[in-house]
Amino acid sequence: MTKPTVRFIVLALIAAPLAAVALPRADPVPGGIAVIPLASSDRGKPEVTYKDRKVMVVPDNGRWTAVVGIGLSAKPGRHAITIRHKGDTATVGFGVRDKEYESQYITLKNKRQVNPYKDDLKRIRSEQIRSREAFATWTNQDMTANRFLLPVNGIVTGTFGKRRFFNKQPRQPHSGLDLAAPTGTPVQSPAGGRVVEVGDYFFNGKVVFIDHGQGLITMFCHMDSIDVAVDDIVEAGQIVGGVGATGRVTGPHLHWTVSLNNARVDPALFLSGDTLASLDGI
């Protein structure tokens, strides 16, 4: 088999400008987002991959733009995306800066939530498989709005990326944003989408996963109630449940995760400046 020719694609401007969307803020660090302009094309949207995973491609100012989620485990330095369009292949590099996240020490009275019993592990492994399948969802549809509504009005008690220690034992970095609010406070979908998973997990409590298209998935954890079911179509602002204290928690709050091309990224990058300014604790 012959190897495909690798070259940068030179594409003509299309006759009619592409409709722009509100892009998330670019912050090319581990746990951040790279926004990479691509050449315009009258031959349709290119396919872009990063680390062999499909990447969101949206129109912006008359050209296609790749919106790339960068995992927390990414090493600083030079990275690259691969662009394919009707047999042509190109690579485009981008830099990832280093970022040092703070540490967070949490004390839990329920030691089983730190060191699960042997009987708990089978359940946890099953839930991990379900989570991975939900985060890997890809819907080949045009994106709508990339500026999210805040899912719940609350106080920020846990920011994204913190290195966490439960009862002094190291665990995975914090993969979302924690918003403390009274039990039952309504939780709204930050954008339109389809519910792809709901459940009651050992660590995450009652959870909802929503697919917003092109590898953009949101997850809500520790809910007290869930008002949607798998395959429900939700609109931006629609109530999907209520804040709770289920799973591994120290009090009622919503843990909000955003995943882009199956990489957990900082939800704050999808919020408007006004929304960020209104948050207490960020």
XYZ file of N, CA and C in Angstrom:
846
model
N 0.848 -1.192 0.000
C 0.000 0.000 0.000
C 0.884 1.243 0.000
N 0.587 2.196 -0.858
C 1.356 3.432 -0.911
C 0.915 4.367 0.181
N 1.862 5.119 0.699
C 1.539 6.081 1.749
C 0.858 7.291 1.145
N -0.146 7.888 1.858
C -0.799 9.083 1.331
C 0.153 10.256 1.296
N -0.015 11.092 0.315
C 0.800 12.293 0.218
C 0.431 13.247 1.340
N 1.428 13.734 2.056
C 1.198 14.665 3.162
C 1.642 16.048 2.719
N 0.717 16.982 2.733
C 1.042 18.350 2.354
C -0.009 19.262 2.946
N 0.296 20.548 3.030
C -0.683 21.513 3.489
C -1.666 21.781 2.369
N -2.916 21.905 2.709
C -3.971 22.068 1.723
C -4.195 23.549 1.476
N -4.150 23.967 0.236
C -4.450 25.344 -0.123
C -5.851 25.346 -0.700
N -6.754 26.025 -0.040
C -8.171 25.970 -0.389
C -8.675 27.347 -0.764
N -9.596 27.398 -1.694
C -10.149 28.673 -2.157
C -11.219 29.165 -1.205
N -11.378 30.495 -1.134
C -12.454 31.080 -0.349
C -13.790 30.711 -0.956
N -14.754 30.389 -0.101
C -16.074 30.049 -0.617
C -16.818 31.318 -0.996
N -17.797 31.156 -1.860
C -18.526 32.323 -2.363
C -19.348 32.974 -1.268
N -20.004 32.163 -0.462
C -20.833 32.711 0.617
C -20.108 32.489 1.932
N -19.999 33.495 2.810
C -19.272 33.336 4.072
C -19.980 32.351 4.984
N -19.173 31.595 5.739
C -19.724 30.645 6.690
C -20.247 31.393 7.907
N -21.342 30.888 8.461
C -21.908 31.504 9.662
C -21.010 31.199 10.856
N -20.674 32.216 11.612
C -19.761 32.040 12.742
C -20.512 31.584 13.981
N -19.802 30.900 14.874
C -20.347 30.548 16.176
C -19.476 31.212 17.234
N -19.986 31.279 18.455
C -19.209 31.860 19.551
C -18.237 30.806 20.057
N -16.971 30.967 19.742
C -15.975 29.973 20.106
C -15.648 30.048 21.596
N -15.275 28.914 22.202
C -14.748 28.981 23.572
C -13.432 29.730 23.577
N -13.014 30.195 24.753
C -11.762 30.919 24.833
C -10.578 29.971 24.649
N -9.635 30.370 23.831
C -8.438 29.561 23.617
C -7.512 29.670 24.823
N -7.028 28.534 25.293
C -6.043 28.485 26.373
C -5.296 27.165 26.211
N -4.276 27.126 25.355
C -3.601 25.866 25.025
C -2.659 25.380 26.128
N -3.247 24.860 27.184
C -2.519 24.287 28.310
C -3.134 22.920 28.585
N -2.478 22.064 29.376
C -3.137 20.828 29.781
C -4.485 21.131 30.448
N -5.552 20.528 29.936
C -6.886 20.831 30.428
C -7.518 22.034 29.772
N -6.882 22.565 28.727
C -7.400 23.736 28.039
C -7.832 23.431 26.615
N -7.899 24.479 25.798
C -8.426 24.364 24.438
C -7.516 25.118 23.476
N -7.237 24.508 22.339
C -6.549 25.181 21.244
C -7.572 25.481 20.155
N -7.606 26.719 19.694
C -8.484 27.136 18.599
C -7.592 27.422 17.398
N -7.725 26.607 16.353
C -6.782 26.633 15.242
C -7.508 26.958 13.942
N -7.268 28.151 13.358
C -7.900 28.496 12.076
C -7.374 27.583 10.960
N -8.287 27.170 10.095
C -7.930 26.360 8.941
C -8.234 27.142 7.677
N -7.706 26.704 6.559
C -7.990 27.364 5.293
C -9.458 27.193 4.921
N -9.996 28.174 4.207
C -11.372 28.103 3.740
C -11.488 27.061 2.635
N -12.705 26.607 2.393
C -12.890 25.571 1.383
C -14.256 25.670 0.737
N -14.273 25.488 -0.583
C -15.553 25.379 -1.266
C -15.866 23.916 -1.545
N -15.098 23.040 -0.927
C -15.295 21.602 -1.138
C -15.866 20.922 0.101
N -16.341 21.708 1.057
C -16.937 21.122 2.252
C -15.992 21.115 3.435
N -16.523 20.679 4.575
C -15.775 20.724 5.831
C -14.710 19.630 5.884
N -13.487 19.968 6.304
C -12.444 18.951 6.440
C -12.663 18.111 7.693
N -12.047 16.955 7.729
C -12.035 16.128 8.934
C -10.717 16.355 9.649
N -10.791 16.621 10.952
C -9.594 16.909 11.737
C -9.509 15.916 12.891
N -8.306 15.421 13.137
C -8.083 14.522 14.258
C -6.904 15.009 15.092
N -6.954 14.658 16.379
C -5.867 14.961 17.318
C -5.694 13.728 18.191
N -4.506 13.159 18.166
C -4.247 11.907 18.893
C -5.258 10.831 18.488
N -5.535 10.767 17.175
C -6.424 9.770 16.566
C -7.888 9.908 16.997
N -8.260 11.060 17.532
C -9.653 11.305 17.885
C -10.195 12.452 17.040
N -11.440 12.318 16.601
C -12.054 13.385 15.823
C -12.135 14.667 16.636
N -11.993 15.782 15.946
C -11.980 17.098 16.573
C -13.134 17.938 16.012
N -13.712 18.762 16.869
C -14.753 19.683 16.446
C -14.220 20.666 15.413
N -14.982 20.865 14.337
C -14.647 21.852 13.310
C -15.870 22.731 13.101
N -15.702 24.058 13.248
C -16.818 24.987 13.159
C -16.441 26.141 12.237
N -17.439 26.804 11.647
C -17.138 27.982 10.830
C -16.890 29.206 11.707
N -15.907 30.016 11.294
C -15.605 31.239 12.034
C -14.957 32.238 11.079
N -15.646 33.354 10.847
C -15.124 34.424 9.982
C -14.700 33.923 8.602
N -15.560 33.116 8.002
C -15.330 32.700 6.635
C -14.345 31.573 6.431
N -13.980 30.902 7.525
C -13.072 29.767 7.369
C -13.419 28.712 8.411
N -13.023 27.480 8.152
C -13.210 26.428 9.131
C -12.179 26.596 10.247
N -12.603 26.269 11.471
C -11.732 26.396 12.636
C -11.820 25.130 13.474
N -10.678 24.570 13.843
C -10.636 23.393 14.706
C -10.627 23.831 16.162
N -11.468 23.193 16.976
C -11.551 23.483 18.408
C -11.112 22.211 19.134
N -9.918 22.240 19.700
C -9.240 21.032 20.169
C -9.171 20.997 21.689
N -9.718 19.951 22.286
C -9.580 19.741 23.717
C -8.238 19.096 24.031
N -7.542 19.622 25.041
C -6.210 19.143 25.420
C -6.329 18.487 26.795
N -6.007 17.218 26.901
C -6.147 16.498 28.159
C -5.219 16.997 29.249
N -5.598 16.776 30.490
C -4.781 17.199 31.625
C -3.423 16.508 31.660
N -3.332 15.339 31.034
C -2.062 14.609 31.031
C -1.141 15.032 29.895
N -1.572 15.978 29.047
C -0.760 16.407 27.904
C 0.554 17.032 28.373
N 1.624 16.728 27.644
C 2.925 17.302 27.960
C 3.092 18.648 27.259
N 3.650 19.646 27.938
C 3.920 20.923 27.266
C 4.868 20.720 26.084
N 4.710 21.544 25.050
C 5.565 21.434 23.882
C 4.755 21.505 22.611
N 5.319 20.944 21.552
C 4.695 21.007 20.238
C 3.754 19.840 20.025
N 2.515 20.141 19.629
C 1.513 19.132 19.302
C 1.051 19.381 17.865
N 0.246 18.474 17.332
C -0.197 18.638 15.946
C -1.565 18.015 15.740
N -2.321 18.612 14.841
C -3.564 18.029 14.363
C -3.347 17.548 12.931
N -4.174 16.587 12.515
C -4.139 16.079 11.147
C -5.422 16.483 10.444
N -5.288 17.030 9.247
C -6.428 17.515 8.475
C -6.552 16.658 7.221
N -7.753 16.137 6.982
C -8.014 15.336 5.785
C -9.188 15.934 5.020
N -9.010 16.014 3.704
C -10.081 16.550 2.869
C -9.974 15.953 1.472
N -10.903 15.046 1.158
C -10.993 14.452 -0.179
C -9.647 13.929 -0.677
N -9.008 13.123 0.152
C -7.765 12.492 -0.246
C -6.519 13.256 0.085
N -6.646 14.534 0.397
C -5.486 15.340 0.787
C -5.293 15.265 2.303
N -4.064 15.229 2.726
C -3.747 15.157 4.155
C -2.733 16.237 4.510
N -2.949 16.888 5.629
C -2.031 17.934 6.091
C -1.867 17.822 7.590
N -0.760 18.333 8.102
C -0.566 18.440 9.543
C -0.320 19.900 9.899
N -0.894 20.320 11.003
C -0.716 21.683 11.505
C -0.298 21.590 12.964
N 0.800 22.234 13.302
C 1.292 22.191 14.666
C 0.747 23.319 15.525
N 0.737 23.096 16.809
C 0.374 24.142 17.780
C 1.108 23.857 19.086
N 1.341 24.905 19.850
C 2.080 24.775 21.098
C 1.158 24.604 22.299
N 1.596 23.814 23.264
C 0.892 23.649 24.540
C 1.804 24.167 25.641
N 1.324 25.163 26.370
C 2.087 25.738 27.475
C 1.914 24.911 28.748
N 2.866 25.029 29.645
C 2.761 24.355 30.936
C 1.796 25.122 31.837
N 1.175 24.418 32.761
C 0.327 25.064 33.762
C 0.384 24.260 35.046
N 0.605 24.955 36.140
C 0.675 24.315 37.453
C -0.662 24.517 38.163
N -1.342 23.421 38.494
C -2.618 23.502 39.194
C -2.409 23.346 40.700
N -3.284 23.963 41.455
C -3.199 23.894 42.911
C -3.571 22.502 43.417
N -3.233 22.244 44.663
C -3.616 20.993 45.323
C -4.814 21.240 46.226
N -5.618 20.188 46.403
C -6.810 20.275 47.253
C -6.844 19.044 48.145
N -6.984 19.280 49.445
C -7.025 18.184 50.416
C -8.434 18.091 50.990
N -9.024 16.900 50.868
C -10.409 16.684 51.282
C -10.446 15.550 52.302
N -11.177 15.766 53.384
C -11.344 14.734 54.406
C -12.758 14.185 54.341
N -12.850 12.877 54.179
C -14.145 12.203 54.106
C -14.323 11.297 55.322
N -15.478 11.401 55.961
C -15.770 10.537 57.107
C -16.063 9.110 56.646
N -16.693 8.986 55.470
C -17.002 7.663 54.934
C -15.765 7.121 54.225
N -14.964 6.351 54.936
C -13.702 5.856 54.385
C -13.921 4.909 53.205
N -15.110 4.360 53.091
C -15.431 3.486 51.955
C -15.390 4.255 50.639
N -15.617 5.591 50.689
C -15.567 6.418 49.496
C -14.132 6.753 49.096
N -13.182 6.410 49.953
C -11.765 6.586 49.631
C -11.160 5.247 49.217
N -11.455 4.227 49.991
C -10.978 2.865 49.707
C -12.180 1.930 49.628
N -12.789 1.803 48.450
C -14.004 0.997 48.298
C -13.786 -0.462 48.693
N -14.869 -1.090 49.132
C -14.820 -2.505 49.450
C -14.664 -3.310 48.160
N -14.240 -4.550 48.328
C -14.042 -5.416 47.173
C -15.325 -5.552 46.361
N -16.464 -5.632 47.037
C -17.747 -5.776 46.340
C -18.122 -4.520 45.565
N -17.557 -3.365 45.967
C -17.856 -2.117 45.271
C -17.123 -2.013 43.931
N -15.982 -2.692 43.819
C -15.114 -2.495 42.662
C -15.762 -2.944 41.360
N -16.545 -4.016 41.396
C -17.234 -4.489 40.191
C -18.203 -3.426 39.697
N -18.948 -2.824 40.621
C -19.873 -1.743 40.253
C -19.105 -0.550 39.681
N -18.010 -0.180 40.325
C -17.235 0.972 39.873
C -16.695 0.740 38.474
N -16.163 -0.461 38.204
C -15.630 -0.758 36.869
C -16.723 -0.679 35.804
N -17.905 -1.177 36.123
C -19.028 -1.098 35.182
C -19.411 0.349 34.896
N -19.411 1.184 35.937
C -19.744 2.600 35.755
C -18.661 3.327 34.964
N -17.407 2.933 35.144
C -16.323 3.536 34.363
C -16.480 3.241 32.875
N -16.919 2.036 32.546
C -17.153 1.680 31.144
C -18.271 2.533 30.566
N -19.351 2.693 31.328
C -20.474 3.515 30.863
C -20.045 4.968 30.670
N -19.231 5.474 31.584
C -18.746 6.858 31.460
C -17.881 7.019 30.221
N -16.963 6.074 30.004
C -16.080 6.165 28.833
C -16.882 6.143 27.538
N -17.913 5.308 27.491
C -18.749 5.245 26.289
C -19.484 6.562 26.070
N -19.970 7.170 27.149
C -20.676 8.451 27.021
C -19.733 9.550 26.547
N -18.536 9.610 27.128
C -17.576 10.650 26.747
C -17.063 10.460 25.316
N -17.107 9.228 24.819
C -16.621 8.950 23.467
C -17.683 9.204 22.394
N -18.875 9.620 22.799
C -19.960 9.868 21.842
C -19.543 10.920 20.816
N -19.832 10.624 19.560
C -19.581 11.596 18.486
C -20.840 11.708 17.638
N -21.416 12.885 17.578
C -22.565 13.158 16.719
C -22.113 14.085 15.609
N -22.241 13.627 14.383
C -21.737 14.381 13.234
C -22.753 15.440 12.844
N -22.804 16.506 13.610
C -23.769 17.560 13.338
C -23.105 18.915 13.502
N -23.666 19.914 12.852
C -23.132 21.258 12.973
C -23.355 21.775 14.386
N -22.355 22.453 14.929
C -22.492 23.037 16.256
C -23.406 24.255 16.203
N -24.031 24.528 17.334
C -24.857 25.729 17.448
C -24.078 26.756 18.265
N -24.382 26.884 19.545
C -23.691 27.868 20.387
C -22.596 27.185 21.197
N -21.415 27.787 21.227
C -20.338 27.276 22.058
C -20.181 28.073 23.350
N -21.001 29.083 23.551
C -21.038 29.789 24.826
C -22.121 29.130 25.669
N -21.720 28.598 26.822
C -22.635 27.848 27.667
C -23.358 28.749 28.667
N -24.575 28.360 28.995
C -25.242 28.892 30.167
C -24.635 28.228 31.395
N -24.626 28.939 32.509
C -24.179 28.336 33.754
C -25.247 27.333 34.211
N -24.879 26.065 34.472
C -25.911 25.062 34.778
C -26.646 25.295 36.092
N -26.007 25.952 37.041
C -26.677 26.233 38.309
C -26.060 27.485 38.924
N -26.875 28.287 39.554
C -26.367 29.447 40.280
C -25.857 28.982 41.639
N -24.554 29.069 41.832
C -23.979 28.597 43.080
C -22.618 29.216 43.320
N -22.008 28.820 44.420
C -20.678 29.306 44.796
C -19.647 28.284 44.347
N -18.598 28.741 43.723
C -17.531 27.845 43.275
C -16.754 27.338 44.482
N -16.786 26.026 44.695
C -16.052 25.427 45.811
C -14.926 24.518 45.334
N -14.832 24.301 44.041
C -13.760 23.472 43.498
C -13.521 23.829 42.047
N -12.328 24.344 41.737
C -12.023 24.712 40.368
C -11.400 23.527 39.622
N -11.339 23.669 38.322
C -10.866 22.607 37.445
C -9.356 22.379 37.604
N -8.947 21.100 37.524
C -7.542 20.746 37.431
C -6.801 20.569 38.737
N -7.432 20.857 39.857
C -6.727 20.737 41.137
C -6.284 19.295 41.382
N -5.075 19.149 41.889
C -4.572 17.837 42.285
C -5.209 17.486 43.621
N -5.961 16.395 43.651
C -6.777 16.109 44.830
C -6.198 14.995 45.688
N -6.372 15.189 47.008
C -5.968 14.183 47.988
C -7.181 13.926 48.882
N -7.651 12.679 48.911
C -8.746 12.302 49.796
C -8.156 11.580 50.998
N -8.395 12.150 52.193
C -7.816 11.601 53.421
C -6.310 11.389 53.245
N -5.666 12.389 52.607
C -4.219 12.448 52.359
C -3.741 11.466 51.289
N -4.667 10.778 50.629
C -4.283 9.841 49.573
C -4.477 10.504 48.200
N -3.456 10.489 47.332
C -3.583 11.138 46.017
C -4.579 10.422 45.126
N -5.366 11.204 44.406
C -6.335 10.663 43.454
C -6.245 11.464 42.155
N -7.128 11.171 41.211
C -7.106 11.849 39.915
C -7.370 13.352 40.090
N -6.789 14.200 39.219
C -7.075 15.638 39.298
C -8.559 15.932 39.132
N -8.964 17.060 39.675
C -10.374 17.452 39.592
C -10.734 17.775 38.153
N -11.692 17.042 37.607
C -11.986 17.132 36.174
C -13.157 18.045 35.844
N -13.549 18.891 36.792
C -14.692 19.760 36.520
C -14.713 20.981 37.410
N -15.881 21.602 37.470
C -16.113 22.793 38.276
C -17.198 22.467 39.281
N -16.944 22.715 40.572
C -17.924 22.448 41.627
C -18.681 23.721 41.967
N -20.007 23.628 41.954
C -20.874 24.761 42.269
C -21.778 24.360 43.428
N -21.530 24.940 44.612
C -22.312 24.613 45.794
C -23.636 25.368 45.771
N -24.719 24.642 46.069
C -26.063 25.226 46.123
C -26.932 24.308 46.972
N -28.031 24.820 47.513
C -28.899 23.981 48.338
C -29.467 22.794 47.562
N -29.693 21.710 48.264
C -30.295 20.527 47.662
C -31.610 20.892 46.978
N -31.766 20.423 45.767
C -32.982 20.692 45.000
C -32.889 21.884 44.070
N -31.815 22.694 44.186
C -31.652 23.824 43.265
C -31.668 23.313 41.824
N -32.465 23.916 40.937
C -32.569 23.411 39.564
C -31.238 23.446 38.822
N -30.999 22.396 38.054
C -29.820 22.293 37.184
C -30.312 22.364 35.747
N -29.764 23.308 34.960
C -30.203 23.475 33.588
C -29.128 23.034 32.599
N -29.565 22.582 31.441
C -28.624 22.229 30.386
C -27.964 23.501 29.868
N -26.636 23.526 29.746
C -25.954 24.747 29.308
C -26.145 25.045 27.830
N -26.589 24.050 27.057
C -26.822 24.218 25.623
C -27.737 23.089 25.168
N -28.214 23.195 23.932
C -29.048 22.131 23.406
C -28.264 20.854 23.194
N -28.960 19.710 23.238
C -28.273 18.444 23.024
C -29.178 17.260 23.268
N -28.543 16.088 23.366
C -29.269 14.837 23.591
C -28.672 14.126 24.800
N -29.529 13.633 25.681
C -29.082 12.891 26.856
C -28.579 11.518 26.406
N -27.330 11.193 26.764
C -26.749 9.928 26.322
C -26.508 8.946 27.475
N -26.606 9.417 28.709
C -26.416 8.520 29.848
C -26.982 9.159 31.108
N -27.655 8.361 31.911
C -28.052 8.754 33.257
C -27.768 7.564 34.171
N -27.591 7.819 35.448
C -27.353 6.717 36.364
C -27.122 7.197 37.775
N -26.896 6.229 38.658
C -26.571 6.510 40.054
C -25.260 5.795 40.332
N -24.157 6.525 40.297
C -22.806 5.961 40.348
C -22.265 5.972 41.784
N -21.319 5.069 42.027
C -20.727 4.938 43.365
C -20.045 6.233 43.803
N -19.162 6.765 42.956
C -18.440 7.993 43.295
C -19.209 9.249 42.895
N -19.772 9.254 41.704
C -20.383 10.471 41.142
C -21.840 10.669 41.525
N -22.439 9.711 42.221
C -23.847 9.838 42.592
C -24.739 9.839 41.363
N -25.842 10.558 41.440
C -26.772 10.622 40.314
C -26.188 11.522 39.233
N -26.059 10.976 38.010
C -25.351 11.663 36.934
C -26.219 11.771 35.684
N -25.925 12.820 34.900
C -26.532 13.029 33.589
C -25.411 13.426 32.626
N -25.371 12.777 31.462
C -24.446 13.135 30.391
C -25.257 13.665 29.215
N -24.833 14.797 28.650
C -25.515 15.391 27.500
C -24.523 15.567 26.360
N -24.914 15.102 25.175
C -24.119 15.256 23.961
C -24.571 16.524 23.245
N -23.641 17.475 23.072
C -23.948 18.734 22.389
C -23.444 18.762 20.952
N -22.890 17.661 20.482
C -22.449 17.566 19.097
C -20.955 17.692 18.922
N -20.428 16.937 17.965
C -19.008 16.981 17.590
C -18.058 16.772 18.765
N -18.381 15.797 19.600
C -17.477 15.441 20.682
C -17.525 16.326 21.896
N -18.506 17.228 21.971
C -18.660 18.114 23.132
C -19.722 17.519 24.058
N -19.281 17.051 25.217
C -20.143 16.351 26.171
C -20.072 17.062 27.518
N -21.224 17.221 28.170
C -21.219 17.718 29.547
C -21.747 16.637 30.478
N -21.208 16.616 31.692
C -21.636 15.662 32.714
C -21.958 16.422 33.991
N -23.068 16.058 34.629
C -23.468 16.640 35.904
C -23.505 15.525 36.945
N -22.863 15.746 38.100
C -22.747 14.708 39.125
C -23.343 15.156 40.458
N -23.603 14.156 41.322
C -24.035 14.336 42.708
C -25.452 14.906 42.807
N -26.263 14.717 41.766
C -27.602 15.297 41.756
C -28.528 14.575 42.727
N -29.509 15.311 43.231
C -30.519 14.751 44.127
C -31.653 14.118 43.333
N -31.933 14.694 42.156
C -32.995 14.174 41.303
C -32.604 14.349 39.853
N -33.162 13.484 38.993
C -32.922 13.541 37.558
C -34.266 13.613 36.853
N -34.424 14.597 35.979
C -35.706 14.830 35.319
C -35.687 14.492 33.836
N -34.650 13.806 33.370
C -34.547 13.435 31.959
C -34.179 11.966 31.848
N -34.309 11.436 30.632
C -33.974 10.043 30.367
C -33.089 9.968 29.130
N -32.417 8.842 28.957
C -31.549 8.650 27.793
C -32.351 8.851 26.509
N -31.743 9.569 25.572
C -32.292 9.913 24.252
C -33.238 11.106 24.280
N -33.488 11.684 25.466
C -34.266 12.925 25.503
C -33.485 14.041 24.802
N -34.182 14.850 24.022
C -33.604 16.037 23.399
C -33.888 17.215 24.323
N -32.847 17.933 24.701
C -33.006 19.054 25.627
C -32.590 20.343 24.945
N -33.174 21.439 25.392
C -32.830 22.762 24.883
C -31.968 23.489 25.911
N -31.275 24.518 25.466
C -30.498 25.344 26.386
C -31.424 25.924 27.449
N -31.048 25.772 28.714
C -31.860 26.286 29.807
C -32.892 25.318 30.337
N -33.058 24.171 29.694
C -34.040 23.193 30.171
C -33.550 22.539 31.452
N -34.459 22.377 32.431
C -34.103 21.762 33.705
C -33.930 20.258 33.520
N -32.778 19.736 33.976
C -32.505 18.304 33.834
C -32.493 17.588 35.180
N -32.602 18.336 36.270
C -32.621 17.729 37.593
C -32.324 18.753 38.664
N -31.958 18.268 39.864
C -31.690 19.161 40.980
C -30.377 18.839 41.662
N -29.770 19.851 42.267
C -28.519 19.694 43.012
C -28.730 18.732 44.174
N -27.698 17.956 44.473
C -27.804 17.029 45.584
C -26.474 16.776 46.258
N -26.433 15.699 47.046
C -25.222 15.314 47.768
C -25.040 13.806 47.678
N -25.284 13.259 46.487
C -25.150 11.822 46.288
C -23.724 11.481 45.850
N -23.288 10.262 46.162
C -21.941 9.849 45.800
C -20.905 10.357 46.795
N -19.682 10.594 46.297
C -18.576 11.017 47.157
C -18.584 12.533 47.289
N -19.140 13.030 48.379
C -19.285 14.474 48.577
C -19.083 14.816 50.043
N -18.910 16.108 50.288
C -18.902 16.622 51.659
C -20.102 17.520 51.912
N -20.905 17.761 50.889
C -22.096 18.600 51.010
C -22.747 18.765 49.650
N -23.958 19.334 49.612
C -24.673 19.474 48.341
C -23.969 20.417 47.371
N -23.760 19.953 46.168
C -23.157 20.774 45.119
C -23.323 20.056 43.786
N -23.089 20.776 42.719
C -23.068 20.190 41.379
C -21.629 20.138 40.899
N -21.174 18.947 40.532
C -19.897 18.814 39.832
C -20.206 18.811 38.339
N -19.603 19.766 37.622
C -19.870 19.949 36.189
C -18.598 19.687 35.401
N -18.642 18.658 34.560
C -17.511 18.313 33.699
C -17.851 18.651 32.253
N -16.856 19.170 31.513
C -16.982 19.386 30.068
C -15.885 18.584 29.388
N -16.272 17.805 28.385
C -15.333 16.974 27.643
C -15.385 17.350 26.170
N -14.210 17.505 25.565
C -14.103 17.885 24.154
C -13.109 16.945 23.491
N -13.528 16.283 22.417
C -12.793 15.183 21.779
C -12.215 14.225 22.832
N -13.086 13.899 23.795
C -12.796 12.927 24.859
C -11.647 13.368 25.757
N -11.433 14.670 25.874
C -10.471 15.233 26.819
C -11.231 16.140 27.769
N -11.023 15.993 29.082
C -11.708 16.844 30.053
C -11.035 18.213 30.052
N -11.846 19.233 29.865
C -11.324 20.596 29.753
C -12.038 21.507 30.749
N -11.458 22.672 30.968
C -11.977 23.617 31.959
C -13.323 24.185 31.495
N -14.421 23.921 32.227
C -15.734 24.463 31.830
C -15.749 25.981 31.731
N -14.907 26.668 32.508
C -14.907 28.133 32.501
C -14.586 28.695 31.124
N -13.897 27.921 30.282
C -13.547 28.402 28.942
C -14.765 28.544 28.041
N -15.880 27.942 28.435
C -17.107 28.002 27.638
C -18.091 29.046 28.166
N -17.711 29.751 29.234
C -18.599 30.747 29.815
C -18.221 32.142 29.329
N -19.223 33.014 29.223
C -18.960 34.389 28.813
C -18.243 35.146 29.922
N -17.637 36.252 29.568
C -16.953 37.084 30.550
C -17.889 37.571 31.641
N -19.108 37.938 31.268
C -20.074 38.414 32.244
C -20.444 37.309 33.233
N -20.605 36.074 32.725
C -20.940 34.958 33.600
C -19.801 34.676 34.565
N -18.578 34.687 34.060
C -17.420 34.453 34.931
C -17.326 35.520 36.017
N -17.596 36.778 35.641
C -17.504 37.857 36.597
C -18.543 37.731 37.712
N -19.642 37.038 37.415
C -20.725 36.902 38.403
C -20.467 35.757 39.388
N -19.492 34.902 39.088
C -19.247 33.738 39.940
C -18.455 34.125 41.171
N -18.853 33.577 42.301
C -18.168 33.797 43.568
C -17.253 32.619 43.845
N -15.949 32.865 43.893
C -15.003 31.801 44.243
C -14.116 31.347 43.121
N -14.300 31.877 41.910
C -13.474 31.431 40.797
C -12.281 32.365 40.584
